Short mmCIF file of C-alpha atoms in Angstrom, two decimals:
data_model
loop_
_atom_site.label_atom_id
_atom_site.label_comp_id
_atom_site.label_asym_id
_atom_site.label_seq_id
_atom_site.Cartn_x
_atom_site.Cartn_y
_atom_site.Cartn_z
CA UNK A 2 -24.03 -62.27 -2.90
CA UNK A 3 -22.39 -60.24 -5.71
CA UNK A 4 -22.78 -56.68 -5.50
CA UNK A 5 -22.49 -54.49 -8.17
CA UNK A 6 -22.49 -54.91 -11.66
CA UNK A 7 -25.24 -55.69 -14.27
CA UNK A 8 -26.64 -58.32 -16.97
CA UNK A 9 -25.37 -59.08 -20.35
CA UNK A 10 -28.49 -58.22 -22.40
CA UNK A 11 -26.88 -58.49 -25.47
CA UNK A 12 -25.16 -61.79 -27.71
CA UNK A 13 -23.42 -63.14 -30.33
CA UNK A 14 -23.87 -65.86 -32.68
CA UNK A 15 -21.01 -67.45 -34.54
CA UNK A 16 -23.01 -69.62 -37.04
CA UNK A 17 -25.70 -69.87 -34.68
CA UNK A 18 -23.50 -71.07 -32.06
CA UNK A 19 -23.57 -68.34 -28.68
CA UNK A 20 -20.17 -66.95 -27.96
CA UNK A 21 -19.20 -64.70 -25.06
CA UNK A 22 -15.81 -63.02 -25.05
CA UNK A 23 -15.84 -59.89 -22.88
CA UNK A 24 -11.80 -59.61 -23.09
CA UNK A 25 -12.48 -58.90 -26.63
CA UNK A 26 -15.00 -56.09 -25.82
CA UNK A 27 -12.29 -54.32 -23.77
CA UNK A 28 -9.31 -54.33 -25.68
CA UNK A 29 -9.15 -52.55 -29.17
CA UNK A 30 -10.10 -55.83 -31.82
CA UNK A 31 -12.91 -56.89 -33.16
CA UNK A 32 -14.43 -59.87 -31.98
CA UNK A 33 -13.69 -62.04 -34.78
CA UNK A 34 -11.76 -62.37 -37.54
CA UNK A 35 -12.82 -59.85 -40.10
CA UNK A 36 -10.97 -61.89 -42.95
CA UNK A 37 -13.12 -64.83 -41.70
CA UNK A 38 -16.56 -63.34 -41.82
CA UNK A 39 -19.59 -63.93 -44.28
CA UNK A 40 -22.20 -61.76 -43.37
CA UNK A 41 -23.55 -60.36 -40.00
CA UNK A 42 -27.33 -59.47 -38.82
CA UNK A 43 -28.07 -57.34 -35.79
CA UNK A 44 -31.21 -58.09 -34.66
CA UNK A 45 -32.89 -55.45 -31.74
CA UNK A 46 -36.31 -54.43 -31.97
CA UNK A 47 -38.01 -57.25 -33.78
CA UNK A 48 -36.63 -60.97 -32.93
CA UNK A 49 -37.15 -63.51 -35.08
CA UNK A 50 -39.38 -66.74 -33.54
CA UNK A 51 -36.27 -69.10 -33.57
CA UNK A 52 -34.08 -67.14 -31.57
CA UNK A 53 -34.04 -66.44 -27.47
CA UNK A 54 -31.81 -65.83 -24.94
CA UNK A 55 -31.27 -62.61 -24.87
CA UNK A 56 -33.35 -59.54 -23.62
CA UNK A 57 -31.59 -56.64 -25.54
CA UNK A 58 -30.19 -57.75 -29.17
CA UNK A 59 -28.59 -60.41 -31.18
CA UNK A 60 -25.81 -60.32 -33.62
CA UNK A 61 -25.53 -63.36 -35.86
CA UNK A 62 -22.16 -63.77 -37.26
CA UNK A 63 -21.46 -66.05 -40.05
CA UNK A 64 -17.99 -67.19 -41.15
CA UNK A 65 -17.23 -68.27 -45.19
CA UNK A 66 -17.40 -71.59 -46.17
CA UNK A 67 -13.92 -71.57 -47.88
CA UNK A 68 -13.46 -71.46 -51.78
CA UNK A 69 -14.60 -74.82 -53.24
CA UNK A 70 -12.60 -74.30 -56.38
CA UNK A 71 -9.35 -72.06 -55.61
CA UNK A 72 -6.70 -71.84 -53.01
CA UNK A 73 -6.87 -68.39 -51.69
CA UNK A 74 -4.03 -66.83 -49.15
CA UNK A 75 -4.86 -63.60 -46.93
CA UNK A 76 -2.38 -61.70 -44.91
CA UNK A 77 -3.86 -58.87 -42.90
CA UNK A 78 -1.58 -56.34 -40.83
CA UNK A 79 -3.31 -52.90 -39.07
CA UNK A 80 -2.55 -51.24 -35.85
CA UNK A 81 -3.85 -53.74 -33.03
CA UNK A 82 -3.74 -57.32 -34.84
CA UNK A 83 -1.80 -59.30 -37.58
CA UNK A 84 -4.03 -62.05 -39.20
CA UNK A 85 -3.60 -64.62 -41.91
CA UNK A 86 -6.69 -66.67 -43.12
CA UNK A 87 -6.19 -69.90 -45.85
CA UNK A 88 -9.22 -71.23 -47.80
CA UNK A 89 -9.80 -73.34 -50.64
CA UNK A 90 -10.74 -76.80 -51.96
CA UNK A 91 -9.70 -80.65 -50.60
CA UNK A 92 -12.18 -82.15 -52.57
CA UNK A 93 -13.19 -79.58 -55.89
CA UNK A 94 -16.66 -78.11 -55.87
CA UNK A 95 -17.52 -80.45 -52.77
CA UNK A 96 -15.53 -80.41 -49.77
CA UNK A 97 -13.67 -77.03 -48.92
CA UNK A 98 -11.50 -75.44 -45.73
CA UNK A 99 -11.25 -72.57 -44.24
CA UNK A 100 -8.64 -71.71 -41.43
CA UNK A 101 -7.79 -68.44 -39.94
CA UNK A 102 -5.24 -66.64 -36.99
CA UNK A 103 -5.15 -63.65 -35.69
CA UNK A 104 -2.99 -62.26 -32.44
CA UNK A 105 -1.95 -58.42 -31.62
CA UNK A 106 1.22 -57.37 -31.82
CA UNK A 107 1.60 -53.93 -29.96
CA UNK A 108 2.49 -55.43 -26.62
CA UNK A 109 5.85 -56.70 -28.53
CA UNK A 110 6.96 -53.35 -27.90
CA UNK A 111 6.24 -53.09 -24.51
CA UNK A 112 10.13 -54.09 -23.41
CA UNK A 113 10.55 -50.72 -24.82
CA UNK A 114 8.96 -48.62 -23.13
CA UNK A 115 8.38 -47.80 -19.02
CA UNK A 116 6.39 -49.94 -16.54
CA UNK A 117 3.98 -47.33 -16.53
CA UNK A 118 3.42 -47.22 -20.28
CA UNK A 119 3.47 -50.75 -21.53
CA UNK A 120 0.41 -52.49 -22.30
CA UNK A 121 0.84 -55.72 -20.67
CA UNK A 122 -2.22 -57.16 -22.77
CA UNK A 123 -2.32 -59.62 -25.78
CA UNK A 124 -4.91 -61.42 -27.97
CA UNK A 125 -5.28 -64.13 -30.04
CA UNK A 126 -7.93 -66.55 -31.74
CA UNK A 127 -8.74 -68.66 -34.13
CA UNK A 128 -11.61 -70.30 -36.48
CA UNK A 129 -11.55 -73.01 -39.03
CA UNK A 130 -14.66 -74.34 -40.21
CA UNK A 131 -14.96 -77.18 -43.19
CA UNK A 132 -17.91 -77.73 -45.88
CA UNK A 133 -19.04 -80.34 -47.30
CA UNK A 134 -21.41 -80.56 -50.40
CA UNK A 135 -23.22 -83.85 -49.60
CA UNK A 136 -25.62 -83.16 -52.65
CA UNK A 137 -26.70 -79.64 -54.57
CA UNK A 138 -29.62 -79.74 -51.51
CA UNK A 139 -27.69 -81.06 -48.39
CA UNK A 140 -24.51 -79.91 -46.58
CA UNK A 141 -22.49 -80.61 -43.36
CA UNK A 142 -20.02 -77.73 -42.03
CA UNK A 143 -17.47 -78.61 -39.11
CA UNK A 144 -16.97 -75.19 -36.53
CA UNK A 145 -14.16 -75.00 -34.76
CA UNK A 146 -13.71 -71.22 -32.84
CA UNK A 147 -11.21 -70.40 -29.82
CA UNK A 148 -9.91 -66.95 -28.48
CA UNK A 149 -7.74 -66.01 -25.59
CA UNK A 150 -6.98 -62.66 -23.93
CA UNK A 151 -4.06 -62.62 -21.52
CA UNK A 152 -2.85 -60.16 -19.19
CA UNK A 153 0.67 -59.90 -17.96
CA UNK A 154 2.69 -58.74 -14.97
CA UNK A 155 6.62 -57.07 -16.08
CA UNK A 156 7.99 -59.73 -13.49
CA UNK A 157 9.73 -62.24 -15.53
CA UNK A 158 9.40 -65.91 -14.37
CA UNK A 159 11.27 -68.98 -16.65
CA UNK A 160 12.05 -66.16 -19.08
CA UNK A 161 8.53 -65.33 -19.71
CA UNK A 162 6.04 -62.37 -18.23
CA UNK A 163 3.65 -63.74 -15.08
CA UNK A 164 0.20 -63.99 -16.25
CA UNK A 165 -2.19 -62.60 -13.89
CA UNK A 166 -5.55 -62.44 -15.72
CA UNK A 167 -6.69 -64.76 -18.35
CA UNK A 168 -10.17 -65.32 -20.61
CA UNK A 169 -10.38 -68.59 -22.91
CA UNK A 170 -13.28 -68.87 -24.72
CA UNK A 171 -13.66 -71.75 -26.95
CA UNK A 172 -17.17 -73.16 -29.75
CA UNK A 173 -17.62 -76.25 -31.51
CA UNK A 174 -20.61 -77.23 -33.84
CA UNK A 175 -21.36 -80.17 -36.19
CA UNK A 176 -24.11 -78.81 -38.10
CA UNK A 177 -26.16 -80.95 -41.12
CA UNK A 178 -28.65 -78.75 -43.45
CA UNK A 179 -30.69 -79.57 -45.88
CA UNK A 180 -33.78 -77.94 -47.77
CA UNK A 181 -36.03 -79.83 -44.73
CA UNK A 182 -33.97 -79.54 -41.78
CA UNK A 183 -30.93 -78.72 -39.69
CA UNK A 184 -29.21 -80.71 -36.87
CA UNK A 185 -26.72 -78.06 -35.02
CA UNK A 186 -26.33 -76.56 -31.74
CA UNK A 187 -26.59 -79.02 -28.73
CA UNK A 188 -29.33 -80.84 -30.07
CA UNK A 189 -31.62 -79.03 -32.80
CA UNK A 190 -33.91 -80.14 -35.33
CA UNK A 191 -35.81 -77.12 -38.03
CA UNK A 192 -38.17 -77.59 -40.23
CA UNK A 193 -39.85 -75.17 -42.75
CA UNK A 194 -43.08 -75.46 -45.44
CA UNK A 195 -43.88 -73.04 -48.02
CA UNK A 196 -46.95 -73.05 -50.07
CA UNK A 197 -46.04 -71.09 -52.81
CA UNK A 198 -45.36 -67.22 -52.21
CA UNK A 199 -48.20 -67.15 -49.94
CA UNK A 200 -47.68 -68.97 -47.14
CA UNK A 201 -44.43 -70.12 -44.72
CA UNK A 202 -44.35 -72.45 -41.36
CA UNK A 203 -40.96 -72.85 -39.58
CA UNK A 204 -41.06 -74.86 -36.64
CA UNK A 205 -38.09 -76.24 -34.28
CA UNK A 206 -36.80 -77.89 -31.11
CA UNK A 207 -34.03 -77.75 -29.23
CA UNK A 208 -32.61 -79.47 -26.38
CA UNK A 209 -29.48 -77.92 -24.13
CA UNK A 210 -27.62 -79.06 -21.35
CA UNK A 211 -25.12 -76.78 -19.58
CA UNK A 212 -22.90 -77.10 -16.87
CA UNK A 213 -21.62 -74.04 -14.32
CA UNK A 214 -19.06 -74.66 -12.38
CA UNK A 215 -19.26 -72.40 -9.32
CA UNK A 216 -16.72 -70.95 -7.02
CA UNK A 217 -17.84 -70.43 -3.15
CA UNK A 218 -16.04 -68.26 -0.79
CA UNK A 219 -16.38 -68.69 2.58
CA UNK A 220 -14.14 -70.51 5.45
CA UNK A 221 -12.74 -72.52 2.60
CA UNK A 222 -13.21 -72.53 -1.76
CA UNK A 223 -15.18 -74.63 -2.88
CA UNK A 224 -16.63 -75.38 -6.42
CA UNK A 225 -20.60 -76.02 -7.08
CA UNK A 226 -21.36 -78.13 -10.27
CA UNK A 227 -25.30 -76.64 -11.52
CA UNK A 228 -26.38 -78.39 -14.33
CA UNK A 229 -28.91 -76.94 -16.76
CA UNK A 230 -31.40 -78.80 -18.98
CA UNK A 231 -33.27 -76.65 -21.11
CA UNK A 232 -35.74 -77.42 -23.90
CA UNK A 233 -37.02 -75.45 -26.37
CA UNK A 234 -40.09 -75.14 -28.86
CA UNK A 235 -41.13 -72.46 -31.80
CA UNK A 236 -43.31 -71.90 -34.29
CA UNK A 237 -43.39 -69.74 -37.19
CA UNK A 238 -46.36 -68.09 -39.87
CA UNK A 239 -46.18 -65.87 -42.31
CA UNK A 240 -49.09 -65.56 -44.33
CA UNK A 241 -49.23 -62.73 -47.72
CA UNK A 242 -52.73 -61.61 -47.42
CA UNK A 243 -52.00 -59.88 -50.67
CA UNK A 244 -49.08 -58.32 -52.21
CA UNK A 245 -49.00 -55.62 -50.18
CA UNK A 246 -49.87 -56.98 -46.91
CA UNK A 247 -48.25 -59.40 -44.99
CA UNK A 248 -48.62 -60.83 -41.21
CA UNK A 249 -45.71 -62.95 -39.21
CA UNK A 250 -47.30 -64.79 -35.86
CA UNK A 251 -45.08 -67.20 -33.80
CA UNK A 252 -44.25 -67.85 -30.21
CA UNK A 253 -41.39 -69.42 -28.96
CA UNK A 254 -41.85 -71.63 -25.40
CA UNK A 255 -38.70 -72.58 -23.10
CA UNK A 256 -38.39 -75.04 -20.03
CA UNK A 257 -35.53 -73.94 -17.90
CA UNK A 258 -34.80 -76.92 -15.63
CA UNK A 259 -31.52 -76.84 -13.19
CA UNK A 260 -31.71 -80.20 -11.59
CA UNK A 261 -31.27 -78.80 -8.11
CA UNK A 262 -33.19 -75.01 -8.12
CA UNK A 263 -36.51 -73.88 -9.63
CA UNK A 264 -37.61 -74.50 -12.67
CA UNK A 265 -38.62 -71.79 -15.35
CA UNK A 266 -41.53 -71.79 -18.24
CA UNK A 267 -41.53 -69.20 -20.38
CA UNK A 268 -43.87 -68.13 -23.70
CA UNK A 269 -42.32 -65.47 -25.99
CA UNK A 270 -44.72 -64.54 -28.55
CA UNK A 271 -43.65 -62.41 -32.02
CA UNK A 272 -45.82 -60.46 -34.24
CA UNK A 273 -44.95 -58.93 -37.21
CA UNK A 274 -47.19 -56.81 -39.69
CA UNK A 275 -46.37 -55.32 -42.95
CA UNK A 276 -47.69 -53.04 -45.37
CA UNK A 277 -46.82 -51.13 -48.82
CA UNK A 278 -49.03 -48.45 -49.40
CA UNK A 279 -47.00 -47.93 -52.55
CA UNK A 280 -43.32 -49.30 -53.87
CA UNK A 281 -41.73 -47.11 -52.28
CA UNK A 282 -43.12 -46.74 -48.97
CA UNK A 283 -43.92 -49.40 -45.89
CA UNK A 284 -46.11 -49.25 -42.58
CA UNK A 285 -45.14 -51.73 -39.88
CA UNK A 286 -45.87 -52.70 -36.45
CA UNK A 287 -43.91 -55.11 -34.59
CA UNK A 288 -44.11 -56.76 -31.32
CA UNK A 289 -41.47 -59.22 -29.55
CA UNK A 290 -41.03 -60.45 -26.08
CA UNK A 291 -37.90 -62.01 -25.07
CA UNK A 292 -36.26 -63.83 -21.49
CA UNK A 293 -33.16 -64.44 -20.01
CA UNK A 294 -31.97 -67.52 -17.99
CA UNK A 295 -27.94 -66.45 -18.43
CA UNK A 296 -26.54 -63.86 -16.20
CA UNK A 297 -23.33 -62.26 -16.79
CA UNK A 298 -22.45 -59.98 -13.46
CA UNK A 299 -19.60 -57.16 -13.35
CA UNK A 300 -17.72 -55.87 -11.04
CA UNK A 301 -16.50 -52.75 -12.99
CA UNK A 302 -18.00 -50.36 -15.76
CA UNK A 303 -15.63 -52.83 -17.94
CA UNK A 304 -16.04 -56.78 -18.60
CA UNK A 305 -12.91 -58.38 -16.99
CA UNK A 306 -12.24 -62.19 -16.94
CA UNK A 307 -12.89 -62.49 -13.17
CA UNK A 308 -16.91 -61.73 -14.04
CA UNK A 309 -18.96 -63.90 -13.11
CA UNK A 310 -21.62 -65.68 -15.14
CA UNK A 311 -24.61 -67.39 -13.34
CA UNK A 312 -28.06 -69.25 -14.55
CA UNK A 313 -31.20 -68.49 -13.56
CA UNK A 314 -30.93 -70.23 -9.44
CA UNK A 315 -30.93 -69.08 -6.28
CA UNK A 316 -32.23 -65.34 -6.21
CA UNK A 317 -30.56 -64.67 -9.63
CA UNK A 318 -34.26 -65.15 -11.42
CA UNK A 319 -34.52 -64.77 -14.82
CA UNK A 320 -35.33 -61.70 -16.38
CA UNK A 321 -37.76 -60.86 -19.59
CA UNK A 322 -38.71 -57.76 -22.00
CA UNK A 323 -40.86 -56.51 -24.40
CA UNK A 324 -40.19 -54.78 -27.58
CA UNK A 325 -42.98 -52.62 -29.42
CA UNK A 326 -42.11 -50.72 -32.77
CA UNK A 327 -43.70 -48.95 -35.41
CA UNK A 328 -43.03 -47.59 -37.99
CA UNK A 329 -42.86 -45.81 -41.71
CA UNK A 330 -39.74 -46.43 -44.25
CA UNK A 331 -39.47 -44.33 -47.63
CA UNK A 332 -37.15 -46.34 -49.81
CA UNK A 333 -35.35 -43.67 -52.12
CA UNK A 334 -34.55 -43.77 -55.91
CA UNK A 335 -31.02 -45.20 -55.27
CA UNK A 336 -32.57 -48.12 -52.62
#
């Protein structure tokens, strides 16, 4: 029984893949690389059908592709990391690299000042990721993401600080995309149909197995293996009624199945629907519900690498939300 603590509501996506790094959240640097990074898109409030998971939000994170026709060189230095990030072409205008590092650097001045004073903390990571232009429609990208806080005690053993607390946290993903479909995560499969500018369909499954390895306390340690199938299913509609009304209607079913606990079903419709009075302005009323089978449990107010993180078995159950929002926007002159 773990007392205390709470749920991680909230996660990240590095090119769709989920990534949990709490070491990162308590020290001073970013999650990832900033060098490294395409876009980003917070979702909270409205989710879109495809994703699920999480209760609170989702931030998708996507990393460049790497120049396809240049060899470019970044060096980055500011007060808690140094990074360096290379990118460019192996094969031109088809088949490109990226490859980045980062670590921080203020704990190398920790032999200079007290016991009391001295950090005792370091970071690193990395991501490299290769494209590959199969055709001007089809591609296949290569993920490769790691990160590792560490913790030290000033008690020197072969030379070296003792480490006392340490957080790896490591993402792989062979992804294929073309204008029909994507094979990613796990095992995924998307599809999408447009008629026009008047109607969309994405649909999608998914197929997950996990594996939580356990630690029991008791007269003696002792490590439970809990493995996790989990399938998934969505659907997708939007449908332009007219130019200035549109309605988005999808649901999103999950089978939670731990091959020795209770199994879960869950339905998680979305509803979306738009309106423009005028150019400039827009009604909207949304409507999301979202469930949790992953549990991340705290000790502290902080996230610390001796959390623990749990499925959905025994009395940890999972847990669901709903999000309603409405809504006017006035877009200004400048946009």
């Amino acid at each position: 029984m773990v007392d205390g603590g709470g749920y991680d509501e909230n996660q990240l996506l590095l090119d769709g893949v989920p990534v949990f790094h709490p070491g990162h959240f308590s020290s001073l640097l970013p999650v990832f690389n900033g060098d490294a990074v395409k876009n980003m898109v917070f979702h909270k409030g409205f989710f879109p059908t495809p994703l699920e998971g999480r209760i609170s939000s989702v931030t998708e994170v996507n990393l460049k592709e790497g120049n396809k026709k240049e060899h470019v060189r970044t060096l980055t230095l500011d007060m808690p990391a140094a990074s360096v990030m290379l990118e460019g072409p192996i094969i031109k205008n088809k088949l490109s690299y990226m490859v980045g590092a980062r670590r921080s650097w203020l704990d190398f001045f920790d032999s200079l000042l007290s016991e009391e004073n001295r950090l005792n903390h370091s970071t690193y990571d990395y991501n490299a990721k290769l494209s590959y232009n199969l055709s001007p429609v089809t591609m296949m990208n290569f993920l490769a993401y790691g990160a590792r806080d560490d913790f030290h005690l000033p008690i020197e053993e072969n030379g070296e600080n003792v480490s006392v607390l340490r957080w790896d946290n490591q993402a792989y993903q062979l992804s294929f995309a073309t204008q029909k479909g994507r094979l990613g995560n796990n095992v995924t499969t998307d599809f999408s149909y447009s008629l026009e500018n008047l109607y969309h369909a994405r649909w999608g499954v998914k197929y997950a197995y996990e594996v939580y390895d356990l630690v029991s306390q008791g007269e003696e340690m002792r490590v439970r293996h809990e493995p996790v199938n989990q399938v998934s299913v969505y659907y997708d509609n939007l449908l332009r009624i007219s130019p200035e009304f549109s309605v988005q209607v999808g649901v999103h079913g999950v089978a939670y199945c731990p091959q020795h606990h209770r199994s879960y079903y869950s339905i998680q419709p979305r509803l979306s629907v738009k309106y423009f009075p005028s150019e400039r302005n827009l009604l909207y009323l949304n409507f999301s519900k979202m469930e949790q089978f992953y549990h991340f449990l705290r000790f502290d107010s902080f996230s610390l690498p001796t959390d623990f993180r749990m499925p959905s078995i025994d009395s940890f159950k999972p847990r669901s939300s709903e999000h309603y929002e409405m809504g006017w926007k006035h877009f200004m002159d400048s946009g």
